[in-house]
């Protein structure tokens, strides 16, 4: 009988704190619902002391998502732990996850504390967390570079104070598999009272070892793994959830483990995260990348046509990925469209179906064949969950190779139409500057990615944008046959997110929003909002 491995998803904490991946409350809730559908055992959804937004997200998710354990992170001090508990206390099953660095490098240069002081802090903080909540996880940060004997002492202090889970992170992604496995075996053998305590892996991918090290941790005795969808996370990222889950699922012959993950939800989870963060999944990403099931070489295609098992170790269906066949065309009706969205893991409500159908008909008129990937693109286009402040009505552009491209833009807000135009190096830039002239809030582009969605010359352009408005970063994503239109929509989406966040901040704490950053709100909501 395979042993159950508990999947601890930290997409909404370690993942979300990585550059370019921040999510607002509504986006975090959407992702949490998908992680619930996916079947994760534990989801870590924030670090409440870091911001009011994080605190609010932990509170909202705790109130709504009742099946999995909901965890929140706290440093080993009273303020952090109390704040985490305040945010978590509405959860059906809550866990406080507290951490403190234990390597000599961190003690000397970051904490400036002695080993004795660190041991005392562990006992006190785990004890305090335990007084709030029976389920307490402790992480000795940088465990991978901690002196093994001191690591055993730290783990012992945590267990004595009531920790139910000991997570041993390779915080900087430095460990070799043999070292990581040995660390678990040693803690298991040398820490007294480990009977009811679960060991957990937490690995980073700085040297591309995160998934391999997770498996090493399992060999060493861990039964919980911490991971993220698409492997997002600090620096090079965390161990990828989909890779670990499919390894365990496919290699049962060599790995005596099982998870409760619904693998058919993996692709939908990956796509949703990419849509929400605006961070594209690399094409050759294992399990969920666009090319994961594409066979280009003639000899491979021939083999797959004869029997897929020749070159496919898993089917696209097993991870919920579209199999790239043509599904719908301009004669398809609402019913077929609705059914296909259900199959793709994104069931639509009636009004959503109406909106999707409208966009689908527009696309099907221009394109003979509509692929699953186009349907995902329609979701991006049609279901921007934030209230749109400005809507794009029209963009016209003239590109010139001499560096003087022009664009004219028409935006609508509350029934009023605004026009402007600008000249810039390229047509996209000219469209952005035209939008800036209307909104009065210049944005700075930090990241601009374009790729094609769908097969053949009929593919549509998908544009991701990360832009800074008034010092804060927001993302936008859009698709169109026209690259300039997709870029303008994506840019406008990021600006609209900025407005939305500012409104929420102002509503929650009018006094704490810096005066200079009221610019967006003043402009969009003159005289208030
Ligand atoms: O990488 C790390 O050490 C962490 C801890 C907070 C668990 O993310
Ligand atoms: Zn981490």
Short mmCIF file of C-alpha atoms and ligand atoms in Angstrom, two decimals:
data_model
loop_
_atom_site.label_atom_id
_atom_site.label_comp_id
_atom_site.label_asym_id
_atom_site.label_seq_id
_atom_site.Cartn_x
_atom_site.Cartn_y
_atom_site.Cartn_z
CA UNK A 1 0.00 0.00 0.00
CA UNK A 2 1.63 3.32 -1.03
CA UNK A 3 2.10 5.85 1.76
CA UNK A 4 0.24 9.15 1.48
CA UNK A 5 2.34 12.25 0.82
CA UNK A 6 0.74 15.47 2.06
CA UNK A 7 0.87 18.29 -0.47
CA UNK A 8 1.51 21.66 1.17
CA UNK A 9 0.98 24.30 -1.48
CA UNK A 10 2.72 27.63 -0.89
CA UNK A 11 1.87 29.29 -4.22
CA UNK A 12 0.00 32.04 -2.38
CA UNK A 13 2.87 32.71 0.06
CA UNK A 14 6.39 31.78 -1.13
CA UNK A 15 5.18 31.90 -4.74
CA UNK A 16 3.28 35.13 -4.42
CA UNK A 17 6.18 36.93 -2.72
CA UNK A 18 8.40 36.47 -5.79
CA UNK A 19 8.86 39.43 -8.15
CA UNK A 20 6.03 39.97 -10.62
CA UNK A 21 3.71 37.41 -9.01
CA UNK A 22 1.78 39.52 -6.53
CA UNK A 23 -1.98 39.04 -6.47
CA UNK A 24 -4.82 41.11 -5.06
CA UNK A 25 -7.49 39.75 -2.74
CA UNK A 26 -9.90 38.67 -5.45
CA UNK A 27 -7.11 36.96 -7.40
CA UNK A 28 -5.88 35.13 -4.29
CA UNK A 29 -9.40 33.89 -3.63
CA UNK A 30 -9.77 32.62 -7.18
CA UNK A 31 -6.48 30.75 -6.93
CA UNK A 32 -7.36 29.33 -3.50
CA UNK A 33 -10.63 27.94 -4.93
CA UNK A 34 -8.68 26.26 -7.72
CA UNK A 35 -6.13 24.81 -5.25
CA UNK A 36 -9.08 23.40 -3.32
CA UNK A 37 -10.42 21.78 -6.52
CA UNK A 38 -6.92 20.45 -7.17
CA UNK A 39 -7.05 18.70 -3.80
CA UNK A 40 -4.03 20.12 -1.94
CA UNK A 41 -3.92 19.04 1.71
CA UNK A 42 -2.58 22.29 3.11
CA UNK A 43 -2.44 25.73 1.51
CA UNK A 44 -0.22 28.46 2.88
CA UNK A 45 -1.93 31.64 1.82
CA UNK A 46 0.01 34.54 3.24
CA UNK A 47 2.40 36.20 5.67
CA UNK A 48 -0.09 38.39 7.56
CA UNK A 49 2.38 40.71 9.32
CA UNK A 50 3.78 41.91 6.00
CA UNK A 51 0.72 43.83 4.84
CA UNK A 52 -2.93 44.52 5.49
CA UNK A 53 -3.66 42.97 2.08
CA UNK A 54 -2.00 39.68 3.06
CA UNK A 55 -3.83 39.65 6.36
CA UNK A 56 -7.15 40.26 4.64
CA UNK A 57 -6.46 37.50 2.10
CA UNK A 58 -5.69 34.95 4.85
CA UNK A 59 -8.88 35.98 6.65
CA UNK A 60 -11.05 35.73 3.53
CA UNK A 61 -9.63 32.38 2.42
CA UNK A 62 -9.95 30.98 5.96
CA UNK A 63 -13.62 31.95 5.97
CA UNK A 64 -14.40 30.42 2.58
CA UNK A 65 -12.18 27.39 1.96
CA UNK A 66 -13.11 24.77 4.54
CA UNK A 67 -11.65 21.42 3.41
CA UNK A 68 -7.85 21.84 3.42
CA UNK A 69 -5.72 23.11 6.29
CA UNK A 70 -5.06 26.85 5.87
CA UNK A 71 -1.60 27.97 6.97
CA UNK A 72 -0.11 31.42 7.51
CA UNK A 73 3.52 32.35 8.02
CA UNK A 74 4.98 34.21 11.00
CA UNK A 75 8.52 35.01 12.13
CA UNK A 76 9.44 33.74 15.58
CA UNK A 77 8.12 36.71 17.50
CA UNK A 78 4.95 37.64 19.35
CA UNK A 79 3.64 40.29 16.94
CA UNK A 80 3.94 38.07 13.89
CA UNK A 81 2.39 35.06 15.58
CA UNK A 82 -0.51 36.98 17.08
CA UNK A 83 -1.19 38.62 13.73
CA UNK A 84 -1.10 35.27 11.93
CA UNK A 85 -3.59 33.87 14.42
CA UNK A 86 -5.90 36.88 14.10
CA UNK A 87 -6.02 36.25 10.36
CA UNK A 88 -6.39 32.48 10.65
CA UNK A 89 -8.77 32.02 13.50
CA UNK A 90 -11.89 31.72 11.32
CA UNK A 91 -10.45 28.70 9.48
CA UNK A 92 -12.02 25.27 9.89
CA UNK A 93 -8.49 23.83 10.17
CA UNK A 94 -5.77 26.39 10.86
CA UNK A 95 -1.99 26.06 11.04
CA UNK A 96 0.52 28.63 12.26
CA UNK A 97 3.82 28.26 10.44
CA UNK A 98 6.63 29.97 12.31
CA UNK A 99 10.28 30.13 11.26
CA UNK A 100 13.69 31.28 12.45
CA UNK A 101 17.05 31.05 10.72
CA UNK A 102 19.46 28.54 12.28
CA UNK A 103 22.59 28.51 10.08
CA UNK A 104 25.70 30.24 11.45
CA UNK A 105 25.73 32.51 8.38
CA UNK A 106 22.24 33.81 9.24
CA UNK A 107 22.92 33.98 12.99
CA UNK A 108 26.06 36.04 12.47
CA UNK A 109 25.07 38.35 9.63
CA UNK A 110 21.28 38.60 9.74
CA UNK A 111 20.01 37.89 13.24
CA UNK A 112 23.16 38.80 15.22
CA UNK A 113 22.12 36.29 17.86
CA UNK A 114 23.85 33.47 19.70
CA UNK A 115 22.75 29.86 19.39
CA UNK A 116 21.37 29.99 22.95
CA UNK A 117 19.23 33.01 22.10
CA UNK A 118 17.92 31.26 18.99
CA UNK A 119 16.97 28.14 20.96
CA UNK A 120 15.07 30.27 23.44
CA UNK A 121 13.25 32.12 20.66
CA UNK A 122 12.19 28.80 19.11
CA UNK A 123 10.77 27.48 22.39
CA UNK A 124 8.91 30.73 23.09
CA UNK A 125 7.48 31.24 19.62
CA UNK A 126 6.37 27.65 19.06
CA UNK A 127 4.88 27.67 22.58
CA UNK A 128 2.98 30.89 21.85
CA UNK A 129 1.70 29.56 18.51
CA UNK A 130 0.62 26.38 20.27
CA UNK A 131 -1.36 28.37 22.81
CA UNK A 132 -3.46 29.69 19.89
CA UNK A 133 -3.68 26.67 17.64
CA UNK A 134 -3.04 22.90 17.99
CA UNK A 135 -1.42 22.64 14.54
CA UNK A 136 1.99 24.37 14.55
CA UNK A 137 4.74 24.05 11.96
CA UNK A 138 8.30 25.15 12.66
CA UNK A 139 10.94 25.81 9.98
CA UNK A 140 14.62 26.26 10.83
CA UNK A 141 15.33 28.62 7.93
CA UNK A 142 18.47 27.72 5.95
CA UNK A 143 18.40 24.25 7.52
CA UNK A 144 20.41 23.02 4.53
CA UNK A 145 23.44 25.05 5.66
CA UNK A 146 22.92 24.60 9.41
CA UNK A 147 25.40 22.68 11.56
CA UNK A 148 23.68 19.25 11.88
CA UNK A 149 24.11 19.05 15.67
CA UNK A 150 22.63 22.52 16.19
CA UNK A 151 19.81 21.66 13.79
CA UNK A 152 18.95 18.68 15.98
CA UNK A 153 18.90 20.97 19.06
CA UNK A 154 16.62 23.47 17.29
CA UNK A 155 14.23 20.75 16.15
CA UNK A 156 14.20 19.31 19.64
CA UNK A 157 13.30 22.70 21.13
CA UNK A 158 10.45 23.05 18.62
CA UNK A 159 9.09 19.56 19.27
CA UNK A 160 9.25 20.03 23.05
CA UNK A 161 7.30 23.29 22.69
CA UNK A 162 4.58 21.52 20.72
CA UNK A 163 5.43 21.65 17.00
CA UNK A 164 3.41 19.12 15.00
CA UNK A 165 5.32 19.60 11.74
CA UNK A 166 9.06 20.16 11.27
CA UNK A 167 9.88 21.64 7.88
CA UNK A 168 13.56 21.55 6.88
CA UNK A 169 14.10 24.12 4.12
CA UNK A 170 16.93 24.27 1.65
CA UNK A 171 16.27 28.00 1.64
CA UNK A 172 19.00 28.89 -0.86
CA UNK A 173 18.77 25.83 -3.13
CA UNK A 174 22.30 24.70 -2.32
CA UNK A 175 21.97 21.08 -1.16
CA UNK A 176 22.88 17.95 -3.05
CA UNK A 177 20.35 15.13 -2.87
CA UNK A 178 22.55 12.99 -0.62
CA UNK A 179 22.98 15.88 1.85
CA UNK A 180 19.29 16.72 1.93
CA UNK A 181 18.27 13.09 2.46
CA UNK A 182 20.84 12.68 5.24
CA UNK A 183 19.57 15.76 7.08
CA UNK A 184 16.08 14.21 7.35
CA UNK A 185 17.40 10.82 8.40
CA UNK A 186 19.53 12.47 11.09
CA UNK A 187 16.72 14.62 12.51
CA UNK A 188 14.45 11.58 12.56
CA UNK A 189 17.03 9.47 14.37
CA UNK A 190 18.41 12.05 16.81
CA UNK A 191 15.49 14.29 17.85
CA UNK A 192 13.60 12.78 20.80
CA UNK A 193 9.78 12.76 20.72
CA UNK A 194 9.38 12.62 16.93
CA UNK A 195 6.53 10.08 17.23
CA UNK A 196 3.60 12.31 16.22
CA UNK A 197 5.67 14.85 14.28
CA UNK A 198 5.51 15.11 10.48
CA UNK A 199 8.69 15.97 8.59
CA UNK A 200 8.39 18.28 5.60
CA UNK A 201 10.54 19.27 2.61
CA UNK A 202 10.86 22.83 1.32
CA UNK A 203 13.30 23.26 -1.55
CA UNK A 204 14.37 26.08 -3.82
CA UNK A 205 15.52 25.73 -7.40
CA UNK A 206 18.64 27.93 -7.51
CA UNK A 207 20.67 25.05 -8.94
CA UNK A 208 17.75 23.24 -10.57
CA UNK A 209 17.61 20.68 -7.74
CA UNK A 210 14.27 21.51 -6.10
CA UNK A 211 12.25 18.52 -7.30
CA UNK A 212 15.14 16.04 -7.01
CA UNK A 213 15.80 17.25 -3.48
CA UNK A 214 12.11 16.89 -2.60
CA UNK A 215 12.30 13.22 -3.55
CA UNK A 216 15.52 12.91 -1.52
CA UNK A 217 13.65 14.35 1.48
CA UNK A 218 10.94 11.71 1.02
CA UNK A 219 13.63 9.01 1.02
CA UNK A 220 14.92 10.53 4.27
CA UNK A 221 11.50 10.24 5.92
CA UNK A 222 9.54 13.40 5.03
CA UNK A 223 5.83 12.87 4.35
CA UNK A 224 4.83 16.46 3.59
CA UNK A 225 6.19 18.37 0.60
CA UNK A 226 6.05 22.13 0.17
CA UNK A 227 5.72 23.22 -3.43
CA UNK A 228 4.11 25.74 -5.78
CA UNK A 229 2.12 25.68 -8.99
CA UNK A 230 4.43 26.30 -11.97
CA UNK A 231 7.32 26.25 -9.47
CA UNK A 232 6.99 29.99 -8.81
CA UNK A 233 8.77 31.32 -5.73
CA UNK A 234 11.68 33.32 -4.39
CA UNK A 235 14.51 33.78 -6.93
CA UNK A 236 14.63 30.65 -9.15
CA UNK A 237 11.44 29.37 -7.52
CA UNK A 238 10.25 26.50 -5.35
CA UNK A 239 9.76 22.83 -6.19
CA UNK A 240 7.04 22.51 -8.80
CA UNK A 241 3.83 20.91 -7.52
CA UNK A 242 2.85 19.40 -10.86
CA UNK A 243 6.26 17.79 -11.37
CA UNK A 244 6.32 16.20 -7.91
CA UNK A 245 2.74 14.97 -8.17
CA UNK A 246 3.21 13.42 -11.62
CA UNK A 247 6.53 11.83 -10.61
CA UNK A 248 4.80 10.17 -7.67
CA UNK A 249 1.85 9.17 -9.83
CA UNK A 250 3.82 7.78 -12.76
CA UNK A 251 6.73 6.15 -10.96
CA UNK A 252 4.81 4.17 -8.39
CA UNK A 253 7.00 1.24 -9.39
CA UNK A 254 10.00 2.99 -7.82
CA UNK A 255 8.35 5.38 -5.33
CA UNK A 256 6.04 3.77 -2.75
CA UNK A 257 3.93 6.91 -2.39
CA UNK A 258 0.60 8.44 -3.43
CA UNK A 259 -1.03 11.88 -3.22
CA UNK A 260 -4.68 12.94 -3.15
CA UNK A 261 -4.18 15.46 -5.95
CA UNK A 262 -6.71 15.43 -8.82
CA UNK A 263 -4.15 15.45 -11.58
CA UNK A 264 -6.74 16.45 -14.23
CA UNK A 265 -6.81 19.87 -12.51
CA UNK A 266 -3.07 20.48 -12.91
CA UNK A 267 -3.24 22.24 -16.27
CA UNK A 268 -6.17 24.43 -15.24
CA UNK A 269 -4.29 25.42 -12.05
CA UNK A 270 -1.19 26.30 -14.03
CA UNK A 271 -3.16 28.34 -16.57
CA UNK A 272 -5.15 30.18 -13.94
CA UNK A 273 -2.00 31.17 -12.06
CA UNK A 274 -0.40 32.37 -15.26
CA UNK A 275 -3.51 34.40 -16.12
CA UNK A 276 -3.70 35.95 -12.67
CA UNK A 277 -0.03 36.84 -12.30
CA UNK A 278 0.56 37.68 -15.94
CA UNK A 279 3.65 35.46 -15.82
CA UNK A 280 3.74 33.08 -18.78
CA UNK A 281 4.50 29.40 -18.32
CA UNK A 282 7.69 28.58 -20.19
CA UNK A 283 6.84 26.56 -23.30
CA UNK A 284 8.99 23.59 -22.39
CA UNK A 285 7.88 23.48 -18.73
CA UNK A 286 7.54 19.86 -17.61
CA UNK A 287 3.94 18.59 -17.31
CA UNK A 288 2.08 21.87 -18.00
CA UNK A 289 4.13 23.70 -20.68
CA UNK A 290 2.59 24.29 -24.08
CA UNK A 291 5.11 21.92 -25.69
CA UNK A 292 4.85 19.19 -23.05
CA UNK A 293 2.64 17.13 -25.37
CA UNK A 294 3.71 18.50 -28.76
CA UNK A 295 5.64 16.23 -31.08
CA UNK A 296 7.58 18.03 -33.77
CA UNK A 297 10.11 15.59 -35.18
CA UNK A 298 8.68 13.43 -37.98
CA UNK A 299 10.00 10.25 -36.43
CA UNK A 300 8.29 11.11 -33.13
CA UNK A 301 5.01 12.02 -34.84
CA UNK A 302 5.09 8.74 -36.68
CA UNK A 303 5.64 6.82 -33.43
CA UNK A 304 2.89 8.70 -31.56
CA UNK A 305 0.41 8.11 -34.36
CA UNK A 306 1.17 4.39 -34.25
CA UNK A 307 0.96 4.27 -30.47
CA UNK A 308 1.22 7.30 -28.14
CA UNK A 309 3.13 5.25 -25.58
CA UNK A 310 6.20 5.43 -27.84
CA UNK A 311 6.95 9.02 -26.86
CA UNK A 312 4.31 10.00 -24.28
CA UNK A 313 4.79 8.88 -20.70
CA UNK A 314 1.51 10.53 -19.65
CA UNK A 315 -1.54 11.59 -21.60
CA UNK A 316 -2.57 15.24 -21.90
CA UNK A 317 -5.96 14.20 -20.45
CA UNK A 318 -4.31 12.92 -17.26
CA UNK A 319 -3.17 16.47 -16.41
CA UNK A 320 -6.17 18.17 -17.99
CA UNK A 321 -4.13 19.63 -20.87
CA UNK A 322 -5.75 20.37 -24.23
CA UNK A 323 -4.67 17.85 -26.81
CA UNK A 324 -4.35 20.51 -29.50
CA UNK A 325 -7.09 19.09 -31.68
CA UNK A 326 -9.66 21.36 -33.29
CA UNK A 327 -12.68 21.56 -31.06
CA UNK A 328 -14.99 24.29 -32.23
CA UNK A 329 -15.75 26.44 -35.25
CA UNK A 330 -18.12 29.19 -36.34
CA UNK A 331 -21.08 26.82 -36.53
CA UNK A 332 -20.72 25.71 -32.91
CA UNK A 333 -23.38 26.88 -30.49
CA UNK A 334 -23.50 27.93 -26.85
CA UNK A 335 -24.09 24.39 -25.68
CA UNK A 336 -20.90 23.03 -27.29
CA UNK A 337 -18.93 25.99 -25.98
CA UNK A 338 -20.24 25.55 -22.46
CA UNK A 339 -19.47 21.82 -22.52
CA UNK A 340 -15.91 22.41 -23.72
CA UNK A 341 -15.27 24.93 -20.94
CA UNK A 342 -16.52 22.36 -18.43
CA UNK A 343 -14.13 19.78 -19.87
CA UNK A 344 -11.30 22.29 -19.58
CA UNK A 345 -12.03 22.75 -15.88
CA UNK A 346 -13.51 26.25 -16.22
CA UNK A 347 -17.30 25.90 -15.98
CA UNK A 348 -19.04 29.17 -16.84
CA UNK A 349 -22.04 30.82 -15.23
CA UNK A 350 -24.86 31.93 -17.56
CA UNK A 351 -23.70 35.56 -17.90
CA UNK A 352 -20.11 34.37 -18.33
CA UNK A 353 -21.21 32.02 -21.09
CA UNK A 354 -22.98 34.88 -22.88
CA UNK A 355 -19.82 36.99 -22.74
CA UNK A 356 -17.62 34.08 -23.81
CA UNK A 357 -19.97 33.24 -26.68
CA UNK A 358 -19.90 36.80 -27.95
CA UNK A 359 -16.07 36.77 -27.99
CA UNK A 360 -16.02 33.25 -29.43
CA UNK A 361 -18.27 34.26 -32.35
CA UNK A 362 -16.05 37.26 -33.06
CA UNK A 363 -12.99 35.01 -33.10
CA UNK A 364 -14.66 32.22 -35.08
CA UNK A 365 -15.67 34.74 -37.75
CA UNK A 366 -12.03 35.67 -38.31
CA UNK A 367 -10.50 32.26 -37.67
CA UNK A 368 -11.71 29.00 -39.19
CA UNK A 369 -10.63 26.83 -36.30
CA UNK A 370 -10.88 27.68 -32.63
CA UNK A 371 -8.54 25.72 -30.38
CA UNK A 372 -8.63 25.05 -26.65
CA UNK A 373 -5.87 27.58 -26.22
CA UNK A 374 -8.05 30.22 -27.89
CA UNK A 375 -10.77 29.41 -25.36
CA UNK A 376 -8.35 30.08 -22.52
CA UNK A 377 -7.45 33.35 -24.20
CA UNK A 378 -11.15 34.26 -24.33
CA UNK A 379 -11.30 33.74 -20.58
CA UNK A 380 -8.48 36.25 -20.12
CA UNK A 381 -10.16 38.71 -22.37
CA UNK A 382 -13.69 38.44 -21.15
CA UNK A 383 -13.39 37.88 -17.44
CA UNK A 384 -11.28 40.58 -16.01
CA UNK A 385 -12.56 40.35 -12.47
CA UNK A 386 -11.67 43.86 -11.47
CA UNK A 387 -14.17 46.58 -12.14
CA UNK A 388 -12.88 48.19 -15.32
CA UNK A 389 -12.33 51.89 -14.89
CA UNK A 390 -11.45 52.73 -18.48
CA UNK A 391 -12.54 50.53 -21.36
CA UNK A 392 -10.66 50.44 -24.64
CA UNK A 393 -13.03 51.28 -27.49
CA UNK A 394 -10.57 51.74 -30.32
CA UNK A 395 -6.88 51.76 -31.11
CA UNK A 396 -5.43 52.71 -34.50
CA UNK A 397 -1.73 52.73 -35.22
CA UNK A 398 0.75 53.44 -37.97
CA UNK A 399 4.14 51.80 -37.59
CA UNK A 400 7.16 53.36 -39.19
CA UNK A 401 10.74 52.08 -39.42
CA UNK A 402 12.14 55.60 -38.89
CA UNK A 403 11.22 55.63 -35.19
CA UNK A 404 8.10 57.79 -35.57
CA UNK A 405 5.15 55.48 -35.11
CA UNK A 406 1.79 56.92 -34.12
CA UNK A 407 -1.27 55.60 -32.34
CA UNK A 408 -4.71 57.03 -31.66
CA UNK A 409 -6.74 55.67 -28.78
CA UNK A 410 -10.37 55.96 -27.73
CA UNK A 411 -11.25 55.09 -24.11
CA UNK A 412 -14.59 55.08 -22.34
CA UNK A 413 -15.34 55.70 -18.70
CA UNK A 414 -18.84 55.97 -17.22
CA UNK A 415 -20.35 56.48 -20.66
CA UNK A 416 -17.97 59.30 -21.58
CA UNK A 417 -15.55 58.84 -24.46
CA UNK A 418 -11.98 60.21 -24.47
CA UNK A 419 -9.65 60.41 -27.50
CA UNK A 420 -5.94 61.10 -27.78
CA UNK A 421 -2.94 60.23 -29.89
CA UNK A 422 0.82 60.14 -29.51
CA UNK A 423 4.02 59.50 -31.43
CA UNK A 424 6.74 57.19 -30.16
CA UNK A 425 9.49 54.79 -31.24
CA UNK A 426 7.04 51.95 -31.94
CA UNK A 427 3.25 51.60 -32.32
CA UNK A 428 2.75 49.87 -28.93
CA UNK A 429 4.68 52.56 -27.14
CA UNK A 430 2.63 55.20 -28.98
CA UNK A 431 -0.59 53.48 -27.82
CA UNK A 432 0.67 53.43 -24.20
CA UNK A 433 1.55 57.11 -24.33
CA UNK A 434 -1.91 57.90 -25.77
CA UNK A 435 -3.49 56.03 -22.87
CA UNK A 436 -1.26 57.92 -20.42
CA UNK A 437 -2.38 61.22 -21.92
CA UNK A 438 -6.01 60.34 -21.32
CA UNK A 439 -5.61 58.93 -17.81
CA UNK A 440 -2.98 61.46 -16.78
CA UNK A 441 -0.98 58.73 -15.05
CA UNK A 442 2.20 57.76 -16.88
CA UNK A 443 3.19 54.13 -16.48
CA UNK A 444 6.66 52.66 -16.85
CA UNK A 445 6.92 49.31 -18.66
CA UNK A 446 8.98 46.81 -16.67
CA UNK A 447 8.23 43.69 -18.67
CA UNK A 448 6.62 43.20 -22.08
CA UNK A 449 6.24 39.68 -23.51
CA UNK A 450 4.47 38.67 -26.71
CA UNK A 451 3.80 35.20 -28.00
CA UNK A 452 1.28 33.51 -30.27
CA UNK A 453 -1.60 31.43 -29.03
CA UNK A 454 -3.23 28.79 -31.21
CA UNK A 455 -1.87 26.87 -34.12
CA UNK A 456 -0.97 27.92 -37.63
CA UNK A 457 -0.68 31.38 -39.16
CA UNK A 458 -4.09 32.09 -37.66
CA UNK A 459 -2.69 32.30 -34.11
CA UNK A 460 -3.51 35.31 -31.98
CA UNK A 461 -0.96 37.46 -30.15
CA UNK A 462 -0.91 37.16 -26.37
CA UNK A 463 0.72 40.07 -24.57
CA UNK A 464 1.86 40.18 -20.92
CA UNK A 465 2.75 43.50 -19.40
CA UNK A 466 4.17 44.46 -16.04
CA UNK A 467 4.13 48.19 -15.49
CA UNK A 468 4.79 50.55 -12.65
CA UNK A 469 2.26 53.30 -11.89
CA UNK A 470 3.14 55.78 -9.24
CA UNK A 471 5.77 53.42 -7.82
CA UNK A 472 3.56 50.31 -7.65
CA UNK A 473 3.71 47.36 -10.03
CA UNK A 474 0.72 45.81 -11.78
CA UNK A 475 0.32 43.24 -14.52
CA UNK A 476 -2.00 42.92 -17.48
CA UNK A 477 -2.58 40.31 -20.12
CA UNK A 478 -4.60 40.32 -23.30
CA UNK A 479 -4.93 38.62 -26.66
CA UNK A 480 -5.89 39.81 -30.10
CA UNK A 481 -5.08 39.25 -33.75
CA UNK A 482 -3.63 42.73 -33.59
CA UNK A 483 -0.49 42.97 -31.43
CA UNK A 484 -0.94 46.69 -30.80
CA UNK A 485 -4.52 46.17 -29.62
CA UNK A 486 -3.47 43.30 -27.32
CA UNK A 487 -0.67 45.45 -25.91
CA UNK A 488 -2.96 48.44 -25.36
CA UNK A 489 -5.55 46.26 -23.58
CA UNK A 490 -2.91 44.63 -21.39
CA UNK A 491 -1.44 48.01 -20.49
CA UNK A 492 -4.84 49.47 -19.67
CA UNK A 493 -5.64 46.42 -17.53
CA UNK A 494 -2.53 47.02 -15.43
CA UNK A 495 -3.45 50.70 -14.96
CA UNK A 496 -7.00 49.76 -13.97
CA UNK A 497 -5.61 47.34 -11.36
CA UNK A 498 -3.62 50.18 -9.89
CA UNK A 499 -6.77 52.22 -9.47
CA UNK A 500 -8.62 49.31 -7.91
CA UNK A 501 -5.87 48.67 -5.34
CA UNK A 502 -5.72 52.33 -4.42
CA UNK A 503 -9.47 52.50 -3.91
CA UNK A 504 -9.30 49.50 -1.58
CA UNK A 505 -6.36 50.94 0.35
CA UNK A 506 -8.11 54.27 0.69
CA UNK A 507 -11.31 52.64 1.87
CA UNK A 508 -9.49 50.53 4.44
CA UNK A 509 -7.03 53.11 5.79
CA UNK A 510 -7.54 56.59 4.40
CA UNK A 511 -4.76 58.03 6.55
CA UNK A 512 -2.07 55.51 5.61
CA UNK A 513 -2.14 56.02 1.82
CA UNK A 514 0.64 58.47 0.99
CA UNK A 515 -0.68 61.72 -0.42
CA UNK A 516 1.49 61.58 -3.55
CA UNK A 517 0.02 58.22 -4.46
CA UNK A 518 -3.53 59.59 -4.52
CA UNK A 519 -2.77 60.79 -8.04
CA UNK A 520 -4.39 57.80 -9.70
CA UNK A 521 -7.50 58.00 -7.60
CA UNK A 522 -7.86 61.77 -7.94
CA UNK A 523 -7.68 61.50 -11.64
CA UNK A 524 -10.10 58.62 -12.03
CA UNK A 525 -12.49 59.63 -9.29
CA UNK A 526 -12.32 63.43 -9.15
CA UNK A 527 -13.81 64.70 -5.94
CA UNK A 528 -13.72 61.23 -4.40
CA UNK A 529 -14.88 57.84 -5.58
O1 LIG B 1 12.73 29.08 2.00
C1 LIG B 1 12.45 29.16 3.20
O2 LIG B 1 13.27 28.92 4.08
C2 LIG B 1 11.10 29.57 3.55
C3 LIG B 1 10.71 29.43 4.97
C4 LIG B 1 9.94 30.59 5.46
C5 LIG B 1 9.97 28.14 5.16
O3 LIG B 1 10.33 29.93 2.70
ZN1 LIG B 2 11.01 29.24 0.68
#
